[in-house]
Amino acid sequence: MKIIFVEMSCSLKKGFKEDHDSYIISEPLALEYLSAIAEKQGHTTLVLQQANKSFATMLLEINTFAPEILCCSCWSANFNQTIEMLNEIKKINPRIITIIGGIHVTTDPNAIAHKCVDIAVKGEGEATFAELLDRIENHKPLERCKGIFHKVGNQIFEEENRERIMNIDSISFPDRKHTNFSQYAVHALNYPPSNKQRSALVFGSRGCKYNCEFCTNRVSWSNKVTYRTPDNIIDEIRILKIKYNVNHIQFADECLTSNKEWLYELCDKIHFHSLQTPITIFGRVNEVDNEMLIYLKKAGVVAISYGVESLDSNILKTMRKGINLNHIRKAFETTINNGILSSCLLMVGYANEEMEVLDAINRELPTIPFTRFTLSFTYPFLGTRLRKRVDEENLWLAEKYKNPSYATIECQVLKTKHYTDLNKFAKDLYYRIYSSENYQETVKKILKINPILKESFIYFFSILEKEFNLELQKHIE
C-alpha cells in the first residue's frame, strides 16, 4: 500500500517570543517512527511536513503521491488545520483511509467524531499501528485492535487501551530518508548557531515520573518511564553523524536527568566511541549537580533548557513542580560554571495567578545566571489536572479560548487575580533583563569558560536587537 504521513503546521503569533522562523518547526519524529514500521512491512511511504508550505501546496503534494492511507500526527495547536486538510482530501478521494494520532487524539475522544476521520490511535502508537496496517491490508475487522477508536457506519467504537512497549529498543529507527535537518534548529541561542545547524531529534526515554498540574505527559505515558539501552542510542547517533551529516542533536526526553546510572553510562559510551556532537537537552533543576554536568559536557552537551515555570514558591506548589528557588539558583550557577548554555523557561497567565507571581519574576529573575529565558502564556491542555480545574471553576477569559488553536497563540486565555497587561509585562522584562549588567556579566563569564560560544551569542543578539531595539553586542566585546 502507499501510505503518506502528514504533519500540518500550527499558527503561531510570535508576539514577544524570539523572531526565529524555526521556532515552531521540529522534526516529525512520531511520523518517522511509523513510516519505518510501514516500510518494514513492505509498504511505500512518504513523510510530509507542512512547515512553511501553503495549504494548497500540501494538498497538491498529497494528491500527487496518491496514497491509499493518510496518517496525521495531531497536537492541540495543529488539530483544526489537520481536520481542514482531511476534509479537503476526502472530497477529492472519499475512499482514502484516514488515521490520526498524537497527544490531542489521546486526550480528546471526540477527535474521531469528524466525518473525515476513519480511525484514531490513542497513546503509544507503534505496536498499534503495526497491527492496524496488517488488519487493513488483509481486510480483517478492526474490533479488538487495542489502542484505537474506529467507526462502523455512523457508530464510533473505542477499543481497550494497549499496553506500553517495555522494550523500546525493539522499535525501528525513524525513517529519515527525506528529512531536511537544516530546518530543525532548536532555538536561537545554541551551538552551532541556529543558522548553521543540521539538527536531529532523539528520544532516549519515554514518560515522566513527575505530576505537574499543567502537563499532558501522564496522559500519554502514565508515570512509567521506559528507557532505550545506551548502545541502541549510540547506534542511532552514529547513523545521524555518518549518514546524514548531522552536527547537532536535541534529546527531547522529559526525564533525561532522572536516572543517573543510565545517563552516566550513555555519556561514557558517547565519549568512548568518539561520537561527541553538540547536544541540547531538557533538565530538571532539582536533579542536576556538578558531577552530572561534568558527565554531560564530556558527552557533548552544550545547552540545557530548564522548565522552571515560575519563581513564586506558592504557585510552584500549585503546579506540583517539586522544585524551589534554591534548586533553581544552584542549577543555573552550576551550569554556567561548567560553560554550558542554559535556558530558563517561565510561564505567566496561570489560573488565578496573583500579582505576587509577577513580583517574584521581577525580583528574582535578574539574579539568576541564565543565558536565555522565555516567557510563555499558560494554556490548559485537555487531559490535564489544570484543564479540569479551569473548566470546573470557569477560569477561561472567554469561551473562544477553548478552541485548541489558541494553544500556541501568545495571549492570555485564563483569569488571573491581577489586571496586568502581560504582553507589555513580557516585552518590558525582555528589554530590562537582556540589557542589564547582571546578564552582561553572565555572558562574559560563560565566554571566558567556553569561548567557542561567541559566534552563537553574536547570532542570538542579532535576533534580539531586531525584536527589542537593544544594543547587545557590547556584552561580547
Coordinates of C-alpha atoms in Angstrom, one line a residue:
M1 CA 0.0 0.0 0.0
K2 CA 1.0 3.6 -0.5
I3 CA 1.0 5.4 2.9
I4 CA 1.6 9.1 3.5
F5 CA 2.4 10.6 6.9
V6 CA 1.4 14.3 7.2
E7 CA 2.1 16.9 9.9
M8 CA 0.3 20.2 9.4
S9 CA 1.7 23.4 10.9
C10 CA 0.1 25.4 13.7
S11 CA -0.5 29.1 13.5
L12 CA 1.7 31.0 16.0
K13 CA 1.5 34.6 16.7
K14 CA 5.1 35.2 17.8
G15 CA 4.3 38.2 20.0
F16 CA 7.2 38.7 22.3
K17 CA 8.9 35.4 21.5
E18 CA 12.1 35.2 19.6
D19 CA 11.6 36.1 15.9
H20 CA 13.0 32.9 14.6
D21 CA 11.4 31.0 11.7
S22 CA 12.2 27.6 13.0
Y23 CA 10.6 28.2 16.4
I24 CA 7.6 26.1 15.7
I25 CA 9.2 23.5 13.3
S26 CA 10.6 20.4 14.8
E27 CA 11.4 17.0 13.3
P28 CA 8.2 14.9 12.9
L29 CA 9.7 12.1 14.9
A30 CA 6.5 10.2 15.7
L31 CA 5.6 10.0 12.0
E32 CA 9.1 9.0 11.1
Y33 CA 8.9 6.1 13.5
L34 CA 5.5 5.0 12.0
S35 CA 6.9 5.3 8.4
A36 CA 9.8 3.0 9.4
I37 CA 7.3 0.4 10.6
A38 CA 5.2 0.6 7.4
E39 CA 8.4 0.3 5.2
K40 CA 9.4 -2.8 7.2
Q41 CA 6.0 -4.3 6.4
G42 CA 6.6 -3.7 2.7
H43 CA 4.6 -0.5 2.1
T44 CA 5.7 2.6 0.1
T45 CA 5.8 5.6 2.4
L46 CA 6.3 9.4 2.4
V47 CA 6.7 11.7 5.4
L48 CA 5.4 15.2 4.5
Q49 CA 5.6 18.2 6.8
Q50 CA 3.9 21.4 6.1
A51 CA 6.4 23.7 7.8
N52 CA 6.2 26.9 5.7
K53 CA 4.3 25.4 2.7
S54 CA 0.9 26.8 1.7
F55 CA -2.2 24.8 2.3
A56 CA -2.7 24.4 -1.5
T57 CA 0.8 23.1 -1.9
M58 CA 0.2 20.5 0.8
L59 CA -3.0 19.3 -1.0
L60 CA -1.1 19.1 -4.3
E61 CA 1.8 17.1 -2.8
I62 CA -0.6 14.6 -1.1
N63 CA -2.7 14.0 -4.2
T64 CA 0.4 13.7 -6.4
F65 CA 1.6 10.8 -4.1
A66 CA -1.8 9.2 -4.5
P67 CA -1.9 7.4 -1.1
E68 CA -4.3 4.7 -0.1
I69 CA -3.8 5.6 3.6
L70 CA -3.2 9.1 5.1
C71 CA -1.8 9.3 8.6
C72 CA -1.6 12.5 10.7
S73 CA 0.0 13.4 14.0
C74 CA -2.1 15.9 16.0
W75 CA -1.4 18.1 18.9
S76 CA -3.8 20.7 20.1
A77 CA -2.4 23.6 18.2
N78 CA -2.5 21.9 14.8
F79 CA -5.7 19.9 15.2
N80 CA -8.0 22.3 13.4
Q81 CA -5.6 22.6 10.5
T82 CA -5.3 18.8 10.3
I83 CA -9.1 18.4 10.1
E84 CA -9.4 21.1 7.5
M85 CA -6.8 19.3 5.3
L86 CA -8.5 15.9 5.8
N87 CA -11.9 17.3 4.8
E88 CA -10.4 18.6 1.5
I89 CA -8.6 15.3 0.8
K90 CA -11.8 13.3 1.5
K91 CA -13.7 15.4 -1.1
I92 CA -11.1 14.5 -3.7
N93 CA -10.7 10.9 -2.7
P94 CA -13.6 9.6 -0.5
R95 CA -12.0 6.0 -0.5
I96 CA -8.8 7.1 1.2
I97 CA -8.4 5.7 4.8
T98 CA -7.5 8.5 7.2
I99 CA -5.8 7.8 10.6
I100 CA -5.0 10.3 13.2
G101 CA -2.9 10.0 16.4
G102 CA -0.9 12.1 18.9
I103 CA -1.4 13.7 22.2
H104 CA -4.6 15.6 21.2
V105 CA -6.3 12.5 19.9
T106 CA -5.3 10.6 23.1
T107 CA -6.8 13.3 25.3
D108 CA -9.9 14.1 23.2
P109 CA -12.2 11.1 22.5
N110 CA -14.3 13.3 20.3
A111 CA -11.5 13.7 17.8
I112 CA -12.8 10.8 15.7
A113 CA -16.3 12.3 15.5
H114 CA -15.2 14.3 12.5
K115 CA -16.5 12.7 9.3
C116 CA -13.1 13.0 7.6
V117 CA -11.5 10.7 10.2
D118 CA -11.8 6.9 9.9
I119 CA -9.5 5.7 12.7
A120 CA -7.9 7.4 15.7
V121 CA -4.9 5.9 17.5
K122 CA -4.5 6.7 21.2
G123 CA -1.4 6.5 23.4
E124 CA 1.9 5.0 22.2
G125 CA 1.3 4.3 18.6
E126 CA 4.0 1.9 17.1
A127 CA 2.6 -1.5 18.1
T128 CA -1.0 -0.4 17.5
F129 CA -0.1 0.9 14.0
A130 CA 1.7 -2.3 13.0
E131 CA -1.3 -4.3 13.9
L132 CA -3.6 -1.8 12.2
L133 CA -1.8 -2.0 8.9
D134 CA -2.0 -5.8 8.9
R135 CA -5.7 -5.7 9.5
I136 CA -6.3 -3.1 6.8
E137 CA -4.2 -4.8 4.2
N138 CA -5.7 -8.2 4.9
H139 CA -9.3 -6.9 5.2
K140 CA -9.6 -8.0 8.8
P141 CA -12.2 -6.4 11.2
L142 CA -10.9 -3.6 13.5
E143 CA -12.7 -4.9 16.5
R144 CA -10.4 -5.9 19.4
C145 CA -7.5 -4.0 17.9
K146 CA -6.2 -2.4 21.1
G147 CA -5.5 1.3 21.2
I148 CA -7.9 2.7 18.6
F149 CA -11.2 4.4 18.1
H150 CA -12.9 3.3 14.8
K151 CA -16.2 3.6 13.0
V152 CA -18.7 1.1 11.7
G153 CA -21.2 3.1 9.7
N154 CA -22.1 6.1 11.8
Q155 CA -21.2 4.4 15.1
I156 CA -18.0 5.1 16.9
F157 CA -16.3 2.3 18.9
E158 CA -13.4 2.6 21.4
E159 CA -11.2 -0.4 21.9
E160 CA -9.3 -1.1 25.1
N161 CA -6.0 0.7 25.7
R162 CA -2.8 -1.0 24.5
E163 CA -0.1 -1.9 27.0
R164 CA 3.1 0.3 26.9
I165 CA 6.0 -1.0 24.9
M166 CA 8.5 -2.0 27.6
N167 CA 11.4 -2.9 25.2
I168 CA 11.6 0.3 23.2
D169 CA 14.9 -0.9 21.6
S170 CA 12.6 -3.1 19.5
I171 CA 11.2 -0.1 17.7
S172 CA 12.9 0.5 14.3
F173 CA 14.9 3.7 13.9
P174 CA 12.9 6.6 12.4
D175 CA 12.6 6.8 8.6
R176 CA 14.7 9.9 7.8
K177 CA 15.3 9.4 4.1
H178 CA 13.6 12.7 3.2
T179 CA 14.3 14.6 6.4
N180 CA 15.6 18.2 5.9
F181 CA 17.8 18.5 9.0
S182 CA 18.7 22.2 8.3
Q183 CA 15.2 23.4 9.1
Y184 CA 15.2 22.0 12.6
A185 CA 17.3 24.4 14.6
V186 CA 16.3 24.2 18.2
H187 CA 16.2 27.8 19.3
A188 CA 18.1 31.0 18.7
L189 CA 20.9 30.5 21.3
N190 CA 22.7 27.3 20.7
Y191 CA 25.9 25.8 19.4
P192 CA 26.5 25.6 16.5
P193 CA 24.5 28.8 15.9
S194 CA 21.0 28.0 14.8
N195 CA 21.5 29.2 11.3
K196 CA 24.4 26.7 10.9
Q197 CA 22.7 23.6 12.4
R198 CA 21.7 20.3 10.9
S199 CA 19.8 19.2 13.9
A200 CA 18.1 15.8 14.7
L201 CA 15.6 15.0 17.4
V202 CA 16.3 11.9 19.5
F203 CA 14.4 10.2 22.3
G204 CA 16.3 8.2 24.9
S205 CA 13.4 7.5 27.1
R206 CA 9.6 7.9 27.2
G207 CA 7.5 9.1 30.0
C208 CA 7.9 11.2 33.1
K209 CA 7.8 10.3 36.8
Y210 CA 6.6 13.8 37.9
N211 CA 3.0 15.0 38.1
C212 CA 3.0 18.7 37.1
E213 CA -0.6 20.0 37.0
F214 CA -0.3 21.5 33.5
C215 CA 1.5 18.7 31.7
T216 CA 0.0 16.1 29.3
N217 CA 2.8 13.6 29.9
R218 CA 1.0 11.5 32.4
V219 CA -2.0 11.2 30.0
S220 CA 0.2 9.6 27.3
W221 CA 2.7 7.6 29.4
S222 CA 1.2 7.5 33.0
N223 CA 4.2 7.8 35.4
K224 CA 6.1 4.9 33.9
V225 CA 9.4 5.8 32.3
T226 CA 10.9 3.4 29.8
Y227 CA 14.5 3.7 28.6
R228 CA 16.4 2.7 25.5
T229 CA 19.7 1.0 26.1
P230 CA 22.7 3.3 25.7
D231 CA 24.0 1.0 23.0
N232 CA 20.8 1.4 20.9
I233 CA 21.1 5.2 21.2
I234 CA 24.8 5.1 20.2
D235 CA 23.8 3.2 17.1
E236 CA 21.3 5.9 16.1
I237 CA 23.8 8.8 16.8
R238 CA 26.4 7.1 14.7
I239 CA 23.9 6.9 11.8
L240 CA 22.9 10.5 12.2
K241 CA 26.5 11.7 12.1
I242 CA 27.9 9.5 9.4
K243 CA 24.9 9.0 7.0
Y244 CA 23.1 12.3 7.5
N245 CA 26.0 14.7 8.5
V246 CA 24.0 15.9 11.5
N247 CA 26.0 18.5 13.6
H248 CA 23.5 18.9 16.5
I249 CA 21.2 16.6 18.4
Q250 CA 18.3 17.6 20.7
F251 CA 17.3 15.0 23.2
A252 CA 13.5 15.5 23.7
D253 CA 13.3 13.4 26.9
E254 CA 11.3 14.8 29.8
C255 CA 13.4 12.8 32.3
L256 CA 16.8 12.6 30.8
T257 CA 18.4 13.7 34.1
S258 CA 16.2 11.5 36.3
N259 CA 18.2 8.2 36.0
K260 CA 21.8 8.9 36.9
E261 CA 23.2 5.4 36.3
W262 CA 21.6 5.2 32.8
L263 CA 22.6 8.7 31.9
Y264 CA 26.2 8.3 33.0
E265 CA 26.5 5.1 31.0
L266 CA 25.2 6.9 27.9
C267 CA 27.6 9.8 28.4
D268 CA 30.5 7.4 28.9
K269 CA 29.7 5.5 25.7
I270 CA 29.2 8.6 23.6
H271 CA 32.7 9.7 24.7
F272 CA 34.2 6.2 24.3
H273 CA 33.0 5.9 20.7
S274 CA 34.1 9.5 19.9
L275 CA 30.6 10.4 18.9
Q276 CA 30.5 13.8 20.7
T277 CA 28.2 16.1 18.9
P278 CA 26.8 19.3 20.2
I279 CA 23.7 18.2 22.2
T280 CA 20.8 20.1 23.7
I281 CA 18.7 18.6 26.5
F282 CA 15.9 19.3 28.9
G283 CA 16.8 19.1 32.5
R284 CA 15.2 19.5 36.0
V285 CA 16.8 21.9 38.4
N286 CA 16.3 19.6 41.3
E287 CA 18.2 16.8 39.6
V288 CA 21.4 18.3 38.1
D289 CA 24.6 18.7 40.1
N290 CA 28.2 19.4 39.3
E291 CA 29.1 15.7 38.8
M292 CA 26.2 15.2 36.3
L293 CA 27.1 18.4 34.4
I294 CA 30.7 17.2 34.0
Y295 CA 29.4 13.9 32.5
L296 CA 27.0 15.8 30.2
K297 CA 29.7 18.2 29.0
K298 CA 32.0 15.3 28.3
A299 CA 29.3 13.8 26.1
G300 CA 28.9 17.0 24.1
V301 CA 26.1 18.7 25.9
V302 CA 26.3 22.5 25.1
A303 CA 22.8 23.7 26.2
I304 CA 20.2 22.8 28.8
S305 CA 16.6 24.0 29.0
Y306 CA 15.1 24.1 32.4
G307 CA 11.4 24.1 32.8
V308 CA 11.3 26.4 35.8
E309 CA 7.8 27.7 35.0
S310 CA 7.6 30.2 38.0
L311 CA 9.7 31.9 40.6
D312 CA 6.9 32.1 43.1
S313 CA 7.0 29.4 45.7
N314 CA 3.2 29.2 46.2
I315 CA 2.4 28.8 42.5
L316 CA 5.2 26.2 42.2
K317 CA 3.4 24.2 44.8
T318 CA 0.1 24.7 42.9
M319 CA 1.8 23.4 39.8
R320 CA 3.2 20.4 41.7
K321 CA 6.6 21.1 40.2
G322 CA 8.6 19.7 43.2
I323 CA 11.2 22.4 43.0
N324 CA 12.1 25.6 44.9
L325 CA 14.2 28.7 44.5
N326 CA 17.3 27.0 46.0
H327 CA 17.1 24.3 43.3
I328 CA 16.8 27.0 40.6
R329 CA 19.7 29.1 41.7
K330 CA 22.1 26.2 42.3
A331 CA 21.2 24.6 38.9
F332 CA 21.9 27.7 36.9
E333 CA 25.0 28.7 38.7
T334 CA 26.5 25.2 38.3
T335 CA 25.5 25.0 34.7
I336 CA 27.2 28.4 33.9
N337 CA 30.3 27.3 35.9
N338 CA 30.6 24.3 33.5
G339 CA 30.4 26.5 30.4
I340 CA 27.0 25.2 29.3
L341 CA 24.3 27.4 27.9
S342 CA 21.1 27.5 30.0
S343 CA 17.5 28.5 29.2
C344 CA 15.1 29.5 31.9
L345 CA 11.6 28.6 30.7
L346 CA 8.8 30.5 32.5
M347 CA 5.0 30.7 32.3
V348 CA 2.6 33.6 33.1
G349 CA -1.1 33.9 33.0
Y350 CA -1.6 30.8 35.2
A351 CA -5.1 30.1 36.5
N352 CA -6.0 32.5 39.4
E353 CA -2.4 33.9 39.3
E354 CA -1.7 36.5 42.0
M355 CA 0.3 39.7 41.5
E356 CA 3.0 38.2 43.7
V357 CA 3.9 35.8 40.8
L358 CA 4.9 38.8 38.6
D359 CA 6.6 40.5 41.6
A360 CA 8.7 37.3 42.1
I361 CA 9.8 37.3 38.4
N362 CA 10.8 41.0 38.7
R363 CA 12.6 40.4 41.9
E364 CA 14.3 37.0 41.3
L365 CA 14.9 36.7 37.6
P366 CA 17.7 39.4 37.4
T367 CA 19.7 37.4 40.0
I368 CA 19.6 34.1 38.1
P369 CA 22.6 33.4 35.8
F370 CA 20.9 32.0 32.7
T371 CA 22.0 32.7 29.1
R372 CA 18.5 32.8 27.7
F373 CA 14.9 33.0 29.1
T374 CA 11.4 32.7 27.6
L375 CA 8.1 33.7 28.9
S376 CA 5.0 31.8 27.7
F377 CA 1.3 32.1 28.3
T378 CA -0.3 29.2 30.1
Y379 CA -2.7 27.0 28.2
P380 CA -4.7 24.3 30.0
F381 CA -4.4 21.3 27.7
L382 CA -7.1 18.6 27.5
G383 CA -6.5 15.7 29.9
T384 CA -4.5 17.7 32.5
R385 CA -5.4 18.5 36.1
L386 CA -5.2 22.1 35.2
R387 CA -7.8 21.8 32.4
K388 CA -10.1 20.1 34.8
R389 CA -9.7 22.8 37.4
V390 CA -10.2 25.6 34.8
D391 CA -13.4 24.0 33.5
E392 CA -14.8 23.3 36.9
E393 CA -14.1 26.8 38.2
N394 CA -14.9 28.6 35.0
L395 CA -11.4 30.3 34.7
W396 CA -11.5 30.9 31.0
L397 CA -11.3 34.5 30.0
A398 CA -13.6 33.8 27.1
E399 CA -15.3 30.7 25.7
K400 CA -13.4 31.0 22.4
Y401 CA -10.2 30.1 24.1
K402 CA -11.3 26.5 24.4
N403 CA -10.5 26.2 20.7
P404 CA -7.3 24.2 20.6
S405 CA -5.8 26.6 18.1
Y406 CA -5.2 29.1 20.9
A407 CA -2.6 26.7 22.5
T408 CA 0.2 28.5 20.7
I409 CA -1.3 31.9 20.3
E410 CA 0.7 34.2 22.6
C411 CA -2.1 35.8 24.5
Q412 CA -3.7 35.4 27.9
V413 CA -6.5 32.8 28.0
L414 CA -7.1 32.3 31.7
K415 CA -8.5 34.5 34.5
T416 CA -5.9 35.9 37.0
K417 CA -6.3 37.9 40.2
H418 CA -4.4 40.9 38.7
Y419 CA -5.1 43.1 35.7
T420 CA -1.6 43.4 34.3
D421 CA -1.1 43.7 30.6
L422 CA 1.0 40.5 30.3
N423 CA 2.2 41.2 26.8
K424 CA 3.6 44.6 27.9
F425 CA 5.0 43.0 31.1
A426 CA 6.8 40.4 29.0
K427 CA 8.3 42.9 26.5
D428 CA 9.4 45.2 29.3
L429 CA 11.0 42.2 31.0
Y430 CA 12.9 41.1 27.9
Y431 CA 14.3 44.5 27.4
R432 CA 15.3 45.1 31.0
I433 CA 16.9 41.7 31.6
Y434 CA 18.9 41.4 28.4
S435 CA 20.2 45.0 28.8
S436 CA 21.1 44.5 32.4
E437 CA 24.6 44.4 33.9
N438 CA 23.9 41.1 35.6
Y439 CA 23.2 39.5 32.3
Q440 CA 26.2 41.1 30.7
E441 CA 28.4 39.6 33.5
T442 CA 26.9 36.2 32.9
V443 CA 27.7 36.3 29.2
K444 CA 31.3 37.4 29.9
K445 CA 31.7 34.6 32.5
I446 CA 30.5 31.8 30.2
L447 CA 32.6 33.1 27.3
K448 CA 35.6 33.1 29.4
I449 CA 35.0 29.4 30.3
N450 CA 33.8 28.4 26.8
P451 CA 34.9 30.9 24.2
I452 CA 33.7 28.8 21.3
L453 CA 30.2 30.1 22.1
K454 CA 31.0 33.6 21.0
E455 CA 29.6 33.1 17.5
S456 CA 26.3 31.7 19.0
F457 CA 25.9 34.9 21.1
I458 CA 26.5 37.1 18.1
Y459 CA 23.7 35.3 16.2
F460 CA 21.4 35.3 19.2
F461 CA 22.0 39.0 19.9
S462 CA 21.3 40.0 16.3
I463 CA 17.8 38.5 16.6
L464 CA 17.1 40.2 20.0
E465 CA 18.4 43.6 18.7
K466 CA 15.8 43.5 15.9
E467 CA 13.0 42.3 18.2
F468 CA 13.5 44.7 21.1
N469 CA 15.6 47.5 19.8
L470 CA 18.5 46.6 22.1
E471 CA 22.3 47.1 21.8
L472 CA 23.7 43.8 23.0
Q473 CA 27.0 43.3 21.1
K474 CA 28.7 45.1 23.9
H475 CA 28.2 42.0 26.0
I476 CA 30.7 40.1 23.9
E477 CA 33.2 42.9 23.1

